[in-house]
PDB file of C-alpha atoms in Angstrom:
ATOM      1  CA  GLN A 295       7.294   9.850  11.714  1.00  0.00           C
ATOM      2  CA  VAL A 296       5.881   6.736  10.080  1.00  0.00           C
ATOM      3  CA  HIS A 297       6.907   6.064   6.509  1.00  0.00           C
ATOM      4  CA  LEU A 298       5.963   3.184   4.206  1.00  0.00           C
ATOM      5  CA  VAL A 299       7.592   2.733   0.811  1.00  0.00           C
ATOM      6  CA  GLU A 300       6.396   0.227  -1.764  1.00  0.00           C
ATOM      7  CA  SER A 301       8.560  -1.020  -4.614  1.00  0.00           C
ATOM      8  CA  GLY A 302       8.667  -3.787  -7.176  1.00  0.00           C
ATOM      9  CA  GLY A 303       5.827  -2.776  -9.434  1.00  0.00           C
ATOM     10  CA  GLY A 304       6.112  -2.678 -13.203  1.00  0.00           C
ATOM     11  CA  LEU A 305       4.816  -3.919 -16.524  1.00  0.00           C
ATOM     12  CA  VAL A 306       4.461  -7.674 -16.981  1.00  0.00           C
ATOM     13  CA  GLN A 307       2.718  -9.955 -19.447  1.00  0.00           C
ATOM     14  CA  ALA A 308      -0.255 -12.029 -18.404  1.00  0.00           C
ATOM     15  CA  GLY A 309       0.920 -15.191 -16.673  1.00  0.00           C
ATOM     16  CA  GLY A 310       4.025 -13.493 -15.352  1.00  0.00           C
ATOM     17  CA  SER A 311       5.131 -12.737 -11.808  1.00  0.00           C
ATOM     18  CA  LEU A 312       6.161  -9.793  -9.678  1.00  0.00           C
ATOM     19  CA  ARG A 313       7.223  -9.361  -6.071  1.00  0.00           C
ATOM     20  CA  LEU A 314       6.226  -6.193  -4.288  1.00  0.00           C
ATOM     21  CA  SER A 315       8.055  -4.975  -1.200  1.00  0.00           C
ATOM     22  CA  CYS A 316       6.930  -2.591   1.498  1.00  0.00           C
ATOM     23  CA  SER A 317       9.607  -1.173   3.756  1.00  0.00           C
ATOM     24  CA  ALA A 318       8.602   0.530   6.965  1.00  0.00           C
ATOM     25  CA  SER A 319      10.535   3.109   8.932  1.00  0.00           C
ATOM     26  CA  GLY A 320       9.883   5.246  11.939  1.00  0.00           C
ATOM     27  CA  ARG A 321       8.304   2.464  13.936  1.00  0.00           C
ATOM     28  CA  THR A 322       8.791  -1.263  14.469  1.00  0.00           C
ATOM     29  CA  PHE A 323       5.884  -2.958  12.794  1.00  0.00           C
ATOM     30  CA  SER A 324       6.707  -6.497  13.788  1.00  0.00           C
ATOM     31  CA  SER A 325       3.977  -6.351  16.422  1.00  0.00           C
ATOM     32  CA  TYR A 326       1.241  -5.187  14.076  1.00  0.00           C
ATOM     33  CA  ALA A 327      -0.842  -6.404  11.166  1.00  0.00           C
ATOM     34  CA  MET A 328      -0.047  -5.235   7.660  1.00  0.00           C
ATOM     35  CA  GLY A 329      -2.101  -5.337   4.521  1.00  0.00           C
ATOM     36  CA  TRP A 330      -1.932  -4.937   0.770  1.00  0.00           C
ATOM     37  CA  PHE A 331      -4.660  -3.142  -1.142  1.00  0.00           C
ATOM     38  CA  ARG A 332      -5.072  -2.079  -4.757  1.00  0.00           C
ATOM     39  CA  GLN A 333      -7.004   0.511  -6.666  1.00  0.00           C
ATOM     40  CA  ALA A 334      -7.716   0.512 -10.370  1.00  0.00           C
ATOM     41  CA  PRO A 335      -8.803   3.667 -12.208  1.00  0.00           C
ATOM     42  CA  GLY A 336     -12.451   4.448 -11.528  1.00  0.00           C
ATOM     43  CA  LYS A 337     -12.738   1.787  -8.847  1.00  0.00           C
ATOM     44  CA  GLU A 338     -12.645   1.757  -5.084  1.00  0.00           C
ATOM     45  CA  ARG A 339      -9.626   0.609  -3.146  1.00  0.00           C
ATOM     46  CA  GLU A 340      -9.942  -3.105  -2.511  1.00  0.00           C
ATOM     47  CA  PHE A 341      -8.362  -5.591  -0.151  1.00  0.00           C
ATOM     48  CA  VAL A 342      -5.736  -7.945  -1.567  1.00  0.00           C
ATOM     49  CA  ALA A 343      -3.949  -9.643   1.334  1.00  0.00           C
ATOM     50  CA  ALA A 344      -3.062  -9.197   4.983  1.00  0.00           C
ATOM     51  CA  ILE A 345      -0.612 -10.718   7.418  1.00  0.00           C
ATOM     52  CA  GLY A 346      -0.740 -10.735  11.189  1.00  0.00           C
ATOM     53  CA  ARG A 347       1.914 -10.129  13.791  1.00  0.00           C
ATOM     54  CA  SER A 348       3.258 -13.671  13.828  1.00  0.00           C
ATOM     55  CA  GLY A 349       3.346 -14.016  10.086  1.00  0.00           C
ATOM     56  CA  THR A 350       1.326 -17.230  10.213  1.00  0.00           C
ATOM     57  CA  ASN A 351      -2.089 -15.565  10.186  1.00  0.00           C
ATOM     58  CA  VAL A 352      -2.760 -14.518   6.612  1.00  0.00           C
ATOM     59  CA  LYS A 353      -5.852 -13.716   4.573  1.00  0.00           C
ATOM     60  CA  TYR A 354      -6.419 -13.209   0.860  1.00  0.00           C
ATOM     61  CA  ALA A 355      -9.114 -11.805  -1.340  1.00  0.00           C
ATOM     62  CA  ASP A 356     -10.919 -14.516  -3.272  1.00  0.00           C
ATOM     63  CA  SER A 357      -9.689 -13.013  -6.532  1.00  0.00           C
ATOM     64  CA  VAL A 358      -6.019 -13.606  -5.667  1.00  0.00           C
ATOM     65  CA  GLU A 359      -6.216 -16.724  -3.480  1.00  0.00           C
ATOM     66  CA  GLY A 360      -3.775 -19.336  -4.759  1.00  0.00           C
ATOM     67  CA  ARG A 361      -1.895 -16.834  -6.936  1.00  0.00           C
ATOM     68  CA  PHE A 362      -0.566 -14.272  -4.439  1.00  0.00           C
ATOM     69  CA  THR A 363       1.511 -14.885  -1.320  1.00  0.00           C
ATOM     70  CA  VAL A 364       2.063 -12.384   1.476  1.00  0.00           C
ATOM     71  CA  SER A 365       5.042 -12.676   3.808  1.00  0.00           C
ATOM     72  CA  LYS A 366       7.087 -10.575   6.177  1.00  0.00           C
ATOM     73  CA  ASP A 367      10.653 -10.169   7.351  1.00  0.00           C
ATOM     74  CA  SER A 368      10.405  -8.589  10.770  1.00  0.00           C
ATOM     75  CA  ALA A 369      14.149  -8.089  11.042  1.00  0.00           C
ATOM     76  CA  LYS A 370      14.010  -5.898   7.944  1.00  0.00           C
ATOM     77  CA  ASN A 371      10.672  -4.313   8.823  1.00  0.00           C
ATOM     78  CA  THR A 372       9.504  -5.345   5.373  1.00  0.00           C
ATOM     79  CA  VAL A 373       6.408  -7.030   3.991  1.00  0.00           C
ATOM     80  CA  TYR A 374       6.276  -8.736   0.602  1.00  0.00           C
ATOM     81  CA  LEU A 375       3.573  -9.644  -1.872  1.00  0.00           C
ATOM     82  CA  ARG A 376       4.545 -12.315  -4.339  1.00  0.00           C
ATOM     83  CA  MET A 377       2.194 -12.263  -7.326  1.00  0.00           C
ATOM     84  CA  ASP A 378       2.109 -15.195  -9.745  1.00  0.00           C
ATOM     85  CA  SER A 379      -0.100 -16.030 -12.718  1.00  0.00           C
ATOM     86  CA  LEU A 380      -0.897 -12.365 -13.130  1.00  0.00           C
ATOM     87  CA  LYS A 381      -3.982 -11.364 -15.089  1.00  0.00           C
ATOM     88  CA  PRO A 382      -4.863  -8.095 -16.843  1.00  0.00           C
ATOM     89  CA  GLU A 383      -7.519  -7.518 -14.180  1.00  0.00           C
ATOM     90  CA  ASP A 384      -4.734  -7.354 -11.582  1.00  0.00           C
ATOM     91  CA  THR A 385      -3.646  -4.040 -13.087  1.00  0.00           C
ATOM     92  CA  ALA A 386      -3.831  -1.386 -10.378  1.00  0.00           C
ATOM     93  CA  LEU A 387      -1.913   0.831  -8.012  1.00  0.00           C
ATOM     94  CA  TYR A 388      -0.877  -1.377  -5.114  1.00  0.00           C
ATOM     95  CA  TYR A 389      -0.608   0.025  -1.587  1.00  0.00           C
ATOM     96  CA  CYS A 390       0.707  -1.393   1.638  1.00  0.00           C
ATOM     97  CA  ALA A 391      -0.697  -0.322   4.966  1.00  0.00           C
ATOM     98  CA  VAL A 392      -0.131  -0.973   8.637  1.00  0.00           C
ATOM     99  CA  ARG A 393      -2.793  -1.508  11.248  1.00  0.00           C
ATOM    100  CA  LEU A 394      -1.839  -0.706  14.850  1.00  0.00           C
ATOM    101  CA  SER A 395      -3.407  -3.928  16.064  1.00  0.00           C
ATOM    102  CA  ILE A 396      -2.398  -7.565  16.230  1.00  0.00           C
ATOM    103  CA  SER A 397      -5.473  -8.636  14.269  1.00  0.00           C
ATOM    104  CA  ILE A 398      -5.809  -8.376  10.508  1.00  0.00           C
ATOM    105  CA  SER A 399      -8.644  -6.678   8.662  1.00  0.00           C
ATOM    106  CA  THR A 400      -9.907  -6.506   5.104  1.00  0.00           C
ATOM    107  CA  MET A 401     -11.249  -2.982   5.530  1.00  0.00           C
ATOM    108  CA  PRO A 402      -9.128  -0.037   4.361  1.00  0.00           C
ATOM    109  CA  ALA A 403     -10.555   2.146   7.138  1.00  0.00           C
ATOM    110  CA  ALA A 404      -9.053  -0.195   9.742  1.00  0.00           C
ATOM    111  CA  TYR A 405      -5.495   0.670   8.700  1.00  0.00           C
ATOM    112  CA  ASP A 406      -3.597   3.576  10.189  1.00  0.00           C
ATOM    113  CA  TYR A 407      -0.703   4.309   7.852  1.00  0.00           C
ATOM    114  CA  TRP A 408      -0.358   3.966   4.089  1.00  0.00           C
ATOM    115  CA  GLY A 409       2.376   4.059   1.492  1.00  0.00           C
ATOM    116  CA  GLN A 410       2.218   5.982  -1.771  1.00  0.00           C
ATOM    117  CA  GLY A 411       1.676   2.915  -3.909  1.00  0.00           C
ATOM    118  CA  THR A 412       3.458   1.120  -6.724  1.00  0.00           C
ATOM    119  CA  GLN A 413       1.918   0.589 -10.153  1.00  0.00           C
ATOM    120  CA  VAL A 414       1.373  -2.902 -11.502  1.00  0.00           C
ATOM    121  CA  THR A 415       0.338  -3.228 -15.135  1.00  0.00           C
ATOM    122  CA  VAL A 416      -0.425  -6.606 -16.679  1.00  0.00           C
ATOM    123  CA  SER A 417      -0.682  -6.751 -20.451  1.00  0.00           C
ATOM    124  CA  SER A 418      -2.736  -9.357 -22.279  1.00  0.00           C
TER     125      SER A 418
END
């Protein structure tokens, strides 16, 4: 059984930083792409960042480019999202997801397994 668990969310002031973690169990995800998405109340789930199998192929949403960094530790089956210079508009429930493919995607429908999410709240 596949299980993804996000952690690291919380309340932070604008300009602050957080690091989210996504630990995977039940399957070795080192061969697959993983992504981070977020969903704010009343809005659709949106792409944040993705990382490919090798860890060198990464992609970011324009809104977080230069502020967020995605990385992975294959030995720990864990993916991270480092978030710097946080803004109030970054407030959302953040999800990690795994795509059973070597290629990354920005589309939520392309991902096969999802975690339950971790809340990030940025105060102004």
